[in-house]
mmCIF file of C-alpha atoms in Angstrom:
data_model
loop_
_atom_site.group_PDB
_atom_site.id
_atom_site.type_symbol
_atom_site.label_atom_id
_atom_site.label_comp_id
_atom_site.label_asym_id
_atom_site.label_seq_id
_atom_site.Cartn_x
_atom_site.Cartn_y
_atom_site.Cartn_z
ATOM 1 C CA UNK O 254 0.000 0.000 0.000
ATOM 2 C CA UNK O 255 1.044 3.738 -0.417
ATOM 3 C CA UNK O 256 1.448 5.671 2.378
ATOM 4 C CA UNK O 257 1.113 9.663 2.761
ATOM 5 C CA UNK O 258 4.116 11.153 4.519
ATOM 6 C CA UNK O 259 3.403 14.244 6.333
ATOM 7 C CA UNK O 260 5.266 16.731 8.074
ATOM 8 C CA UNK O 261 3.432 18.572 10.573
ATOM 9 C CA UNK O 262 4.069 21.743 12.208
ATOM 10 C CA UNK O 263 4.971 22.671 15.857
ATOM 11 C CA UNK O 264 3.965 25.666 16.519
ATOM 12 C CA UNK O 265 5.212 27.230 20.645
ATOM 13 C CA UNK O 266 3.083 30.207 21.184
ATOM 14 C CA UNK O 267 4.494 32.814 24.127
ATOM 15 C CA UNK O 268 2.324 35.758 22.670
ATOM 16 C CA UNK O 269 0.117 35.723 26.018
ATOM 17 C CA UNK O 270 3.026 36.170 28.392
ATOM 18 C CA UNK O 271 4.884 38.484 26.397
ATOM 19 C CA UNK O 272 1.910 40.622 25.791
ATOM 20 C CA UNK O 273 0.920 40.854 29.261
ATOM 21 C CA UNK O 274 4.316 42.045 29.877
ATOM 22 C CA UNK O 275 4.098 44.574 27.750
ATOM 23 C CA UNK O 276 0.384 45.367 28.702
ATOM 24 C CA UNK O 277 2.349 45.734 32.530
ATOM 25 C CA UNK O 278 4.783 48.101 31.323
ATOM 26 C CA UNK O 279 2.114 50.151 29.304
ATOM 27 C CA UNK O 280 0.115 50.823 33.027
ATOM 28 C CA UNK O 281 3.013 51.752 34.251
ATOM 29 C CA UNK O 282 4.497 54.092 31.981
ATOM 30 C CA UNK O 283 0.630 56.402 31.157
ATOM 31 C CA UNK O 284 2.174 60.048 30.511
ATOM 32 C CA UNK O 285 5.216 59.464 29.843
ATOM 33 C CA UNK O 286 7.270 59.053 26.926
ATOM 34 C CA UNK O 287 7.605 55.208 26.661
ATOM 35 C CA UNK O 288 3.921 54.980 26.363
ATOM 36 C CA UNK O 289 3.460 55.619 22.644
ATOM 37 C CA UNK O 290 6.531 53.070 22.119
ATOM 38 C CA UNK O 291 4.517 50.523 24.451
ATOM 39 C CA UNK O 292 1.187 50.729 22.475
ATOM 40 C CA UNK O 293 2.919 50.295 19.247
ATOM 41 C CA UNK O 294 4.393 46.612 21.044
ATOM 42 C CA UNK O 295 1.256 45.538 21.863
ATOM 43 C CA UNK O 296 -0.319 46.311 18.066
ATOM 44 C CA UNK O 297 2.636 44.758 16.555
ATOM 45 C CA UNK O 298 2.156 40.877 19.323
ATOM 46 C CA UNK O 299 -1.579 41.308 18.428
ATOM 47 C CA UNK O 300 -0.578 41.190 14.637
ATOM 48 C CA UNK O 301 1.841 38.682 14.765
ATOM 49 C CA UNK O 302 -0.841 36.235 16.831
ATOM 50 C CA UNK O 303 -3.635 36.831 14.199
ATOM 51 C CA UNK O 304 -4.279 33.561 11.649
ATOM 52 C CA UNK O 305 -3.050 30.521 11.126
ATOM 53 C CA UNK O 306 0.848 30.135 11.816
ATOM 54 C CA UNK O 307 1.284 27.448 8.697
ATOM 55 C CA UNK O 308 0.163 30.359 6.603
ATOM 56 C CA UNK O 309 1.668 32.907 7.652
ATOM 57 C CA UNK O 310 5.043 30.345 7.620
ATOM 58 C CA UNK O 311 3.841 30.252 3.955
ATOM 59 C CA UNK O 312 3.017 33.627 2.835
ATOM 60 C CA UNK O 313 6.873 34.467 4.458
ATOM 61 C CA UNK O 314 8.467 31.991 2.246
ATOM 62 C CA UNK O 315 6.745 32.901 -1.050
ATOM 63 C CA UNK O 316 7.480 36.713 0.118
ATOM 64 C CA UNK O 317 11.203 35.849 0.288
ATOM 65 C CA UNK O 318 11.487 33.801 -2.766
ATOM 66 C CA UNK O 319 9.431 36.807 -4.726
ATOM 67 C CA UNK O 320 6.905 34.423 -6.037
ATOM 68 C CA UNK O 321 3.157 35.069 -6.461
ATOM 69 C CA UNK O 322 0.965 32.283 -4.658
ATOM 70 C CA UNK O 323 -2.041 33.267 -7.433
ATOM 71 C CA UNK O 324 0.066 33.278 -10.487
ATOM 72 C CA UNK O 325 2.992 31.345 -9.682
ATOM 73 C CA UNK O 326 1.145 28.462 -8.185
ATOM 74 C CA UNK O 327 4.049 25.373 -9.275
ATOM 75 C CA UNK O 328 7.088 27.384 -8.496
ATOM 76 C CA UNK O 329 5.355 28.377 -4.902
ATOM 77 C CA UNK O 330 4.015 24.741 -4.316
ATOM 78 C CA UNK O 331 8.325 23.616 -4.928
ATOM 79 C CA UNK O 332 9.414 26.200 -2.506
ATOM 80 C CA UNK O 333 7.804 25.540 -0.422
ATOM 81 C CA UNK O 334 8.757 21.582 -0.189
ATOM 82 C CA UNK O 335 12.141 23.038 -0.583
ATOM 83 C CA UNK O 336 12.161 25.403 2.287
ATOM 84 C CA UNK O 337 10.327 22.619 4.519
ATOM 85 C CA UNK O 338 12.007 19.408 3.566
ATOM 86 C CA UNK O 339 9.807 16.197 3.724
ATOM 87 C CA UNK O 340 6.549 17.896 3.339
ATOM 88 C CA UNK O 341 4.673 15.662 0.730
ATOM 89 C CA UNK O 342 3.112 17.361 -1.909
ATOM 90 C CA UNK O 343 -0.462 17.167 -1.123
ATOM 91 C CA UNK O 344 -0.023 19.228 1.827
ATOM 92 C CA UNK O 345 2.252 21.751 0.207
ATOM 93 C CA UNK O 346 -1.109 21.944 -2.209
ATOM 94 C CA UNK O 347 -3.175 22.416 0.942
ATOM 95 C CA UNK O 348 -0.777 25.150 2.185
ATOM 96 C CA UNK O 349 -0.667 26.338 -1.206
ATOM 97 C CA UNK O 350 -4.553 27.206 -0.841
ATOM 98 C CA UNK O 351 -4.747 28.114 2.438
ATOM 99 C CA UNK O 352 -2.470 30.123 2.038
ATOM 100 C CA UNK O 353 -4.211 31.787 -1.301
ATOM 101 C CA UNK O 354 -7.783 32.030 0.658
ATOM 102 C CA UNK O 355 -5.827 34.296 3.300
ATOM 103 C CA UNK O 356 -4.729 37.013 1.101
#
């Protein structure tokens, strides 16, 4: 029988802590000059923690390799098996489209 090798993603998610270290630092710093710095932190962890981290893995390797994940959709699928060795191609597809639907 064929089998489907997959590689699956593990994905270690701090955001929580870190942003309710920077929430602390934000109460403690109202008026003064760090504050504005402070907010901009906490837009920038709530950003980062938005979607689906497989995509966003995705959508940073196409972005680096200058490739289109609409028009480009067999170079993107083959870089991103090469930048993630061992993931089959079916789930590079699935990526692929995920990946698509998000932007």
């Amino acid at each position: 029988m064929f089998s489907k090798k997959e590689t699956h993603f593990v994905v270690l998610n701090d955001l929580d802590e870190a942003r309710a270290a920077i929430q602390r630092a934000l109460d403690d710093a109202i008026g003064s000059d760090t504050a504005a710095g402070l907010r901009r932190a906490l837009e920038i962890v709530d950003g980062i923690g938005g979607g689906d981290p497989r995509v966003r893995w995705a959508a940073q390797v196409l972005a680096e390799a200058e490739l289109d994940a609409r028009e480009q959709e067999i170079k993107a699928v083959k870089a991103l098996r090469e930048a993630l060795p061992g993931l089959s191609l079916a789930a590079a597809v699935d990526l692929l489209k995920q990946t698509q639907a998000a932007t």
